[in-house]
PDB file of C-alpha atoms in Angstrom:
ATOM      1  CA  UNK A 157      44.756 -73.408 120.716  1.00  0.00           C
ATOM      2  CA  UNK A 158      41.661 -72.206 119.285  1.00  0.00           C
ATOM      3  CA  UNK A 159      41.329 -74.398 115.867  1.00  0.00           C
ATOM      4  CA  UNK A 160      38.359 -76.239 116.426  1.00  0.00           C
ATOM      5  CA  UNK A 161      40.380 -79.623 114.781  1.00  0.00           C
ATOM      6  CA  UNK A 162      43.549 -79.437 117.061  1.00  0.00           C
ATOM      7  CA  UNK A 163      43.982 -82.871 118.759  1.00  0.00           C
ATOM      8  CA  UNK A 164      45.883 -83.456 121.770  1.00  0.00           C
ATOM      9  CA  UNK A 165      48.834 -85.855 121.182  1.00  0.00           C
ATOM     10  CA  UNK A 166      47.537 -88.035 123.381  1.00  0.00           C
ATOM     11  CA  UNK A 167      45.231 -89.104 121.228  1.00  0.00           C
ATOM     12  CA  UNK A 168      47.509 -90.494 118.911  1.00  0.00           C
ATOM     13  CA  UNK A 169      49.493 -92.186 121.578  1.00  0.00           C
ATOM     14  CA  UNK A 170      46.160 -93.827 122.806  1.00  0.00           C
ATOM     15  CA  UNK A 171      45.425 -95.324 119.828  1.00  0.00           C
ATOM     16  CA  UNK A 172      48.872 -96.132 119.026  1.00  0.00           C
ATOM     17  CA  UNK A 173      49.519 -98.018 121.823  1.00  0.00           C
ATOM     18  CA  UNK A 174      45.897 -99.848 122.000  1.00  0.00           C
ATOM     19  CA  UNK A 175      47.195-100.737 118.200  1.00  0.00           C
ATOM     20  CA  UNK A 176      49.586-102.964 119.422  1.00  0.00           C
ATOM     21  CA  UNK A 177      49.133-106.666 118.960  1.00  0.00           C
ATOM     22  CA  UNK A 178      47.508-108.262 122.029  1.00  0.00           C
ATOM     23  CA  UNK A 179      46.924-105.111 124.038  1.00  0.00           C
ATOM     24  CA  UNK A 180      43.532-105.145 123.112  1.00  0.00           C
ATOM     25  CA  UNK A 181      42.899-108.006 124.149  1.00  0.00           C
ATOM     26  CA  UNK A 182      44.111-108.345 127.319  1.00  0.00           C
ATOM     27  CA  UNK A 183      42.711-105.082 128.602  1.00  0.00           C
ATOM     28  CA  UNK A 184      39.654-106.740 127.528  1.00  0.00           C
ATOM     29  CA  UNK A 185      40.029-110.368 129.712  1.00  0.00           C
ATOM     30  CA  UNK A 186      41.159-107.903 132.600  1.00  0.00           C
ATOM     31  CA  UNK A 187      37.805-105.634 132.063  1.00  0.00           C
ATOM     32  CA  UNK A 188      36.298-108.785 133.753  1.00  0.00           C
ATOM     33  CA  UNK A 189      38.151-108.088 137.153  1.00  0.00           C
ATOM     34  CA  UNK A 190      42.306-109.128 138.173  1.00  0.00           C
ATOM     35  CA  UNK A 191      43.717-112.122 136.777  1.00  0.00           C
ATOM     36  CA  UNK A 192      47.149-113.973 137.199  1.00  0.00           C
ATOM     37  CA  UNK A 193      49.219-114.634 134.358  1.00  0.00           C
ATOM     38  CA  UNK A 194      48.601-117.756 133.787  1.00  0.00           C
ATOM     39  CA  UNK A 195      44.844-117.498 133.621  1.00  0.00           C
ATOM     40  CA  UNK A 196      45.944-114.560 130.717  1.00  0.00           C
ATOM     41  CA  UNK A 197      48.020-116.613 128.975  1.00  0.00           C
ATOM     42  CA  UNK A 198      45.414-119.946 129.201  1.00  0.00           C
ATOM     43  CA  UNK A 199      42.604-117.446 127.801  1.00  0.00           C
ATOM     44  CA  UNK A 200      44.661-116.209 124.605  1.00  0.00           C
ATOM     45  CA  UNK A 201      46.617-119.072 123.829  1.00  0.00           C
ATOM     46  CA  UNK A 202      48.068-117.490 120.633  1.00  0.00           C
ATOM     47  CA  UNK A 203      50.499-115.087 122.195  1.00  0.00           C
ATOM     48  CA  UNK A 204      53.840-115.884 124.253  1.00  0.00           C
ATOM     49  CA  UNK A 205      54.369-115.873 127.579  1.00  0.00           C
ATOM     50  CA  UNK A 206      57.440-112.860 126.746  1.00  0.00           C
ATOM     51  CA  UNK A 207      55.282-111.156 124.988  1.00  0.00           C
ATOM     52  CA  UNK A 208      52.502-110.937 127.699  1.00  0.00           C
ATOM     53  CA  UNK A 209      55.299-110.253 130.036  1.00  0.00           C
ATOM     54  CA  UNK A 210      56.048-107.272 127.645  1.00  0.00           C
ATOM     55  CA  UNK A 211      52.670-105.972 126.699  1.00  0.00           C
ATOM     56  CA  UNK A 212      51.940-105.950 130.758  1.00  0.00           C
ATOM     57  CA  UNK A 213      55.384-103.823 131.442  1.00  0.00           C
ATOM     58  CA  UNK A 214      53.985-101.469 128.620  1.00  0.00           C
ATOM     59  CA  UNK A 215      50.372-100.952 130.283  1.00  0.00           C
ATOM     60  CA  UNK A 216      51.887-100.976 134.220  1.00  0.00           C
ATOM     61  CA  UNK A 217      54.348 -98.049 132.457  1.00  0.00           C
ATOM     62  CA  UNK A 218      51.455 -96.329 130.966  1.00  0.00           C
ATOM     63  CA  UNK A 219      49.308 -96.539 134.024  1.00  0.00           C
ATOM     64  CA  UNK A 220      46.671 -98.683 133.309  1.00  0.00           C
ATOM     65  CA  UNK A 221      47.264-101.874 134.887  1.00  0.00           C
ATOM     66  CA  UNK A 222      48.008-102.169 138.359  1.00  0.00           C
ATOM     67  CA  UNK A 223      50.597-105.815 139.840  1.00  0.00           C
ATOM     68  CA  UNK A 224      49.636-106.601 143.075  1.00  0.00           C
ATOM     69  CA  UNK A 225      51.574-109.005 145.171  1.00  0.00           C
ATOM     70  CA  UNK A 226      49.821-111.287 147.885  1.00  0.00           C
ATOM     71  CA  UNK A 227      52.684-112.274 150.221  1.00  0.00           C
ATOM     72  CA  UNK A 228      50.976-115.958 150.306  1.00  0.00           C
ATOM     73  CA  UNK A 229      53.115-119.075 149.788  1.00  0.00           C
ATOM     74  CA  UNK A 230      52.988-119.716 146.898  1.00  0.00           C
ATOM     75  CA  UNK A 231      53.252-115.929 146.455  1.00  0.00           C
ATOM     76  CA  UNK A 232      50.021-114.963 144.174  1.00  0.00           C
ATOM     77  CA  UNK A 233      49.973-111.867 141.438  1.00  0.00           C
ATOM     78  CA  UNK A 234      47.310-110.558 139.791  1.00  0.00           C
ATOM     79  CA  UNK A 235      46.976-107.931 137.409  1.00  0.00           C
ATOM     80  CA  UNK A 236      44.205-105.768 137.319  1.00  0.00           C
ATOM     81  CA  UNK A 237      42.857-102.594 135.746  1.00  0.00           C
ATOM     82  CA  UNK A 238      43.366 -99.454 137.440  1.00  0.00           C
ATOM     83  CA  UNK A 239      40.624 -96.877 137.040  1.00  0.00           C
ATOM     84  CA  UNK A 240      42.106 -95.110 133.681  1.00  0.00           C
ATOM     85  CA  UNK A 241      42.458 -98.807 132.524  1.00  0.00           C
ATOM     86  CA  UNK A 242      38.910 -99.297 133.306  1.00  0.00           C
ATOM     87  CA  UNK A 243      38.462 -96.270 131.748  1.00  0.00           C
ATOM     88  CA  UNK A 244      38.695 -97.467 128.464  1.00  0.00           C
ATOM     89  CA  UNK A 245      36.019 -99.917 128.205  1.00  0.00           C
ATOM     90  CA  UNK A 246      33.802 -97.458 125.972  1.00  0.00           C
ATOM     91  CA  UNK A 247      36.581 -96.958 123.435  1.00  0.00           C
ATOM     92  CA  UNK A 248      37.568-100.106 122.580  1.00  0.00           C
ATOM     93  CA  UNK A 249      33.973-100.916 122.685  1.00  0.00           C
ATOM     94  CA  UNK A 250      33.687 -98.382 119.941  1.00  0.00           C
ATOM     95  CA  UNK A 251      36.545 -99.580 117.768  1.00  0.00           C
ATOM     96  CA  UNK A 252      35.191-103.342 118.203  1.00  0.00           C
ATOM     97  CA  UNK A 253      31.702-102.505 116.641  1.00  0.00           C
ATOM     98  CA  UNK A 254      32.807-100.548 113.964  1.00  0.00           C
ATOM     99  CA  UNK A 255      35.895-103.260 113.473  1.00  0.00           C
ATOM    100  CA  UNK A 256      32.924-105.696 113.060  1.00  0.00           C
ATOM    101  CA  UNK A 257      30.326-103.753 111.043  1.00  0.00           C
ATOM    102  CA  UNK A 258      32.733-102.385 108.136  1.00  0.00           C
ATOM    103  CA  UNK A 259      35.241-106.128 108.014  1.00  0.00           C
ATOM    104  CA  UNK A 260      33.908-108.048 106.090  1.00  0.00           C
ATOM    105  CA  UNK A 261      33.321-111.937 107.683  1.00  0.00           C
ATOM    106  CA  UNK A 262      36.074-113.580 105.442  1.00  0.00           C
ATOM    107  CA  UNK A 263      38.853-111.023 106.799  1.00  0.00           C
ATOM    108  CA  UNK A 264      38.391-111.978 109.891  1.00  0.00           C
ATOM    109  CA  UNK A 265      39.661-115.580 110.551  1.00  0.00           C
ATOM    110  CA  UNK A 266      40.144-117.080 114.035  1.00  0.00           C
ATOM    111  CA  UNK A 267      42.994-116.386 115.912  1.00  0.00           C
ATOM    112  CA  UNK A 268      45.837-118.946 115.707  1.00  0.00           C
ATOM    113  CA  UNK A 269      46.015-121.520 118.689  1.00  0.00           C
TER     114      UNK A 269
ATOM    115  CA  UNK B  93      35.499-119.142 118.291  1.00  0.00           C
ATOM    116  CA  UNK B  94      33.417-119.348 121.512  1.00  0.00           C
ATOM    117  CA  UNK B  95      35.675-118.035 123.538  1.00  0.00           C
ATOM    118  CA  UNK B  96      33.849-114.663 125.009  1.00  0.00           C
ATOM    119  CA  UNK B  97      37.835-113.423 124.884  1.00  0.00           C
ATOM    120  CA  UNK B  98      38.383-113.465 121.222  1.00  0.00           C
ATOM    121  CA  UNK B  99      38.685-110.218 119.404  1.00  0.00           C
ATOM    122  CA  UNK B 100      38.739-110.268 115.951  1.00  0.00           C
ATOM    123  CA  UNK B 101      42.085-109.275 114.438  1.00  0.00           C
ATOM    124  CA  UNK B 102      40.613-106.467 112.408  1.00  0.00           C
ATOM    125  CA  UNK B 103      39.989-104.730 116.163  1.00  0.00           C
ATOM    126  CA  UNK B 104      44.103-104.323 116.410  1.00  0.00           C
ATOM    127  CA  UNK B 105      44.348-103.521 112.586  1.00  0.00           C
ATOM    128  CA  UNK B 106      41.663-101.021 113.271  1.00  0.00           C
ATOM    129  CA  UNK B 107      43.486 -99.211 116.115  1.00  0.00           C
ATOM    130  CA  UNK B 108      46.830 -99.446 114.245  1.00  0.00           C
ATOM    131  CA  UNK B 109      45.369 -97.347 111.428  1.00  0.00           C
ATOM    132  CA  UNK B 110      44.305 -95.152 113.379  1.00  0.00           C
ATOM    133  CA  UNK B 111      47.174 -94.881 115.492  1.00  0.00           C
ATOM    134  CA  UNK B 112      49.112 -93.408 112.687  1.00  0.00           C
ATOM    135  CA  UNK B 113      50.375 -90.083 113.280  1.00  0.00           C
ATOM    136  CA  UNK B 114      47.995 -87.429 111.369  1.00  0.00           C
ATOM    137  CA  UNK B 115      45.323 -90.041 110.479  1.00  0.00           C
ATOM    138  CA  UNK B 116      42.938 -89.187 113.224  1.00  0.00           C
ATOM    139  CA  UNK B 117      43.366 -85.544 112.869  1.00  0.00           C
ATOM    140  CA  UNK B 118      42.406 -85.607 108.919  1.00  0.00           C
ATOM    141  CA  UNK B 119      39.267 -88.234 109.912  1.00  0.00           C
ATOM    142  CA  UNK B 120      38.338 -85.541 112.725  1.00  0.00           C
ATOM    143  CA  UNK B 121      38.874 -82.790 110.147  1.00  0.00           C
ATOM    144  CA  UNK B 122      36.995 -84.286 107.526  1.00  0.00           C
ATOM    145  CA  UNK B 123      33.620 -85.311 109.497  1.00  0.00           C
ATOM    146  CA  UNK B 124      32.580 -81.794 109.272  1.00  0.00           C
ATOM    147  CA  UNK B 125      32.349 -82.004 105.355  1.00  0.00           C
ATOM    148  CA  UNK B 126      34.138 -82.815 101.807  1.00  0.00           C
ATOM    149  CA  UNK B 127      37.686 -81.095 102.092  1.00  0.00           C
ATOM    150  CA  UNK B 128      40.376 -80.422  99.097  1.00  0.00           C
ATOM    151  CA  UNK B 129      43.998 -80.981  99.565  1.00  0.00           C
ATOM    152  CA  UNK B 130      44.575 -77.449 100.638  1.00  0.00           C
ATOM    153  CA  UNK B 131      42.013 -76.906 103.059  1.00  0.00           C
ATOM    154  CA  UNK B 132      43.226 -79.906 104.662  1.00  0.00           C
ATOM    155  CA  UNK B 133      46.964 -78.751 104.796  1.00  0.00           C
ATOM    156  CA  UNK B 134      46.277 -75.102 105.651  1.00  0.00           C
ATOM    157  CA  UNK B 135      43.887 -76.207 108.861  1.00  0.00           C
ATOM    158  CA  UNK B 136      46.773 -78.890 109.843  1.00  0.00           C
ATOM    159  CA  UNK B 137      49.565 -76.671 109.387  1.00  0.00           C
ATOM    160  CA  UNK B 138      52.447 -79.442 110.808  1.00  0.00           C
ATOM    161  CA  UNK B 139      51.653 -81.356 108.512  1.00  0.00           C
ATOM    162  CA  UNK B 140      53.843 -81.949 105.177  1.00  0.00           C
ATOM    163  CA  UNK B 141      52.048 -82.134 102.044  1.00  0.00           C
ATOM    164  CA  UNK B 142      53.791 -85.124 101.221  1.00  0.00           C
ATOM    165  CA  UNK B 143      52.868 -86.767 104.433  1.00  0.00           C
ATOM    166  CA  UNK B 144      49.216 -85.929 103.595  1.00  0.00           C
ATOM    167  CA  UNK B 145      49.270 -87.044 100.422  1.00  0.00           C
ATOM    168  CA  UNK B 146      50.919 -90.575 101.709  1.00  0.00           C
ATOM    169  CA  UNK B 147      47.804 -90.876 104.324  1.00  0.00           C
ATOM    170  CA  UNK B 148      45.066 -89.762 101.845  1.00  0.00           C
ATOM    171  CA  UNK B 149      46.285 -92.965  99.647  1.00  0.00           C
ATOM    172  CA  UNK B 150      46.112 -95.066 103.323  1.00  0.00           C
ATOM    173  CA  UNK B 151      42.799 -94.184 103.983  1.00  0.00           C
ATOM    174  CA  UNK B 152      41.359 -94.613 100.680  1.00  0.00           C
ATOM    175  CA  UNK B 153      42.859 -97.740 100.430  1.00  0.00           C
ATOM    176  CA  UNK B 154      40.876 -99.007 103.655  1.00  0.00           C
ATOM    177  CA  UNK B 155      37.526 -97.488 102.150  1.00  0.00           C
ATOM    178  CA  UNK B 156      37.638 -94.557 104.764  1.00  0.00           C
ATOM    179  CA  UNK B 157      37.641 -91.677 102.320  1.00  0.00           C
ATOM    180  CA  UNK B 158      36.572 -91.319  98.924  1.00  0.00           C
ATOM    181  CA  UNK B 159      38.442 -88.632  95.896  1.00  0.00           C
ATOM    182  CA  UNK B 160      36.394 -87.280  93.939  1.00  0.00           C
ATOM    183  CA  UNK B 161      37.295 -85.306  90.626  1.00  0.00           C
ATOM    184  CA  UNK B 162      35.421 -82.605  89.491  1.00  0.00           C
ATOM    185  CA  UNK B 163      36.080 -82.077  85.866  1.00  0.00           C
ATOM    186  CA  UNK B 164      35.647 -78.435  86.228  1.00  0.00           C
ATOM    187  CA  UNK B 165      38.514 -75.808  84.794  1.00  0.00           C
ATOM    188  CA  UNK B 166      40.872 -76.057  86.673  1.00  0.00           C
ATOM    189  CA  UNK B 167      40.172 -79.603  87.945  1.00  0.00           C
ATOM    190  CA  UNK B 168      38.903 -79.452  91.707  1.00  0.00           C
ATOM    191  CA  UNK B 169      39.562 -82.768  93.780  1.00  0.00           C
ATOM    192  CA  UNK B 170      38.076 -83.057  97.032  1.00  0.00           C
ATOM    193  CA  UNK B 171      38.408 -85.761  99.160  1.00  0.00           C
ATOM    194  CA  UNK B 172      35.311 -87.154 101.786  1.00  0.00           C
ATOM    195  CA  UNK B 173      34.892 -89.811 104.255  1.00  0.00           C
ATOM    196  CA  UNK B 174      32.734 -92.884 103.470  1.00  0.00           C
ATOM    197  CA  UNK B 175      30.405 -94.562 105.207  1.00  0.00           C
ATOM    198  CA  UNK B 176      32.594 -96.405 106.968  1.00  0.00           C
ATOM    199  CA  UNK B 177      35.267 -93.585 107.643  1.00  0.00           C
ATOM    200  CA  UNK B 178      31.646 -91.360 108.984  1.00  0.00           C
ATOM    201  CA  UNK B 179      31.421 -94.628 111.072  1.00  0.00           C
ATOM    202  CA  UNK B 180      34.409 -93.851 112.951  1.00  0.00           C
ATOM    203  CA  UNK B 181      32.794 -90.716 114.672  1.00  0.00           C
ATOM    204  CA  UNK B 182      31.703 -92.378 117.750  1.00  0.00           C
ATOM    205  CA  UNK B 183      35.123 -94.532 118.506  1.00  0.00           C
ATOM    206  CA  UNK B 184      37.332 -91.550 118.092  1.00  0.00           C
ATOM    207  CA  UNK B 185      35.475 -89.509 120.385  1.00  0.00           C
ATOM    208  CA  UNK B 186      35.683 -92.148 123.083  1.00  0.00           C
ATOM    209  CA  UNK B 187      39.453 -92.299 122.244  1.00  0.00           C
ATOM    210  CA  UNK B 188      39.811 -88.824 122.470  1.00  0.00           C
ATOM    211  CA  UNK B 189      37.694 -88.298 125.478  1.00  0.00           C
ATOM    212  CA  UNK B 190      39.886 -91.498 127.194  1.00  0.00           C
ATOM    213  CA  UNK B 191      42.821 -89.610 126.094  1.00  0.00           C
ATOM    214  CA  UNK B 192      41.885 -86.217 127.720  1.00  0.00           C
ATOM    215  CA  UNK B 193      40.592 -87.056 130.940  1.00  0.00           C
ATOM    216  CA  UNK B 194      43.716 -89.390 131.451  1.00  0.00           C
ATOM    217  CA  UNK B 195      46.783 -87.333 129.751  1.00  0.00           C
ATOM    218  CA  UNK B 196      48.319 -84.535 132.434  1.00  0.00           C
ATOM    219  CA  UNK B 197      47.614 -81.264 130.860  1.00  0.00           C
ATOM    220  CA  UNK B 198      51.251 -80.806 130.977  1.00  0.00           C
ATOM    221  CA  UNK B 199      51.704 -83.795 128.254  1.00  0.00           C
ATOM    222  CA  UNK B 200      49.726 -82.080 126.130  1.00  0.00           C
ATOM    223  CA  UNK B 201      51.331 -79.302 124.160  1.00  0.00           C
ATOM    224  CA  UNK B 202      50.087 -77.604 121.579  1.00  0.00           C
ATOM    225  CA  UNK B 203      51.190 -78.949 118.299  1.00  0.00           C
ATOM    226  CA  UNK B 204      54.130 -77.612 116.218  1.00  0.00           C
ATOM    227  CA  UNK B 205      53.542 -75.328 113.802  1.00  0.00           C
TER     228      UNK B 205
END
């Protein structure tokens, strides 16, 4: 395609699946290196543990977490980013500053506990 | 909130407007300039005109773009991004970059016509 303003898809799907509630969030707590689930689910308290167990099916499926399991006993998992998860540290980076510059203070209330 | 971990809310709202189908593709569009309704429809030609219409009133309803009426014979609207739509420059091209160094070429058809 020549048109100068074609967008891939992908694009779309990108954002539309970093649009999803909590997504953000945890690839940003995993952007600090592997984590278990319960350290996840300590750090946001707001969200469920079936819905982190959701939201990390969704980004294993999409390629950009990775589940490692240490045959330990207990048996340990972590999840951690792969390199297209890491990948995306600029982007949401992006979105976060301009998030923060254009809403306005009072939008913007703490998350619920 | 001290917790390093806590996005603001407006970071997910953020990526769920943009996430809508079309909506980055008329921001991308309109960066290079003021457009009017057709110019936007004939360089996005998948696009329905009633689909257009429904995201113009989205965006301008989050202070992205701006319609302006020229009371010339016959009228001329044209419709450009604010300040805070230009803003989005940066975080779409990370998205977009994200998106094409990690999508297969092969998911990544042209769009329909």
């Amino acid at each position: 395609m020549s048109n100068p303003h074609t967008l891939c898809p992908k694009f779309e799907a990108a954002f539309e699946l970093l649009g999803k509630r909590w997504t953000g969030l945890i690839i940003q707590v995993l952007l600090s290196g592997p984590k278990r689930f319960k350290d996840l689910s300590d750090i946001i308290p707001g969200m469920s543990d079936r819905m982190l167990s959701e939201r990390f099916k969704e980004l294993e499926a999409a390629g950009i977490i990775i589940r490692h399991v240490y045959p330990e006993t207990p048996v340990r998992i972590e999840y951690e980013l792969t390199e297209k998860g890491k990948g995306l540290e600029f982007a949401m980076k992006e979105v976060q500053e301009w998030a923060e510059k254009w809403a306005g203070h009072d939008e913007c209330p703490p998350q619920e506990a």
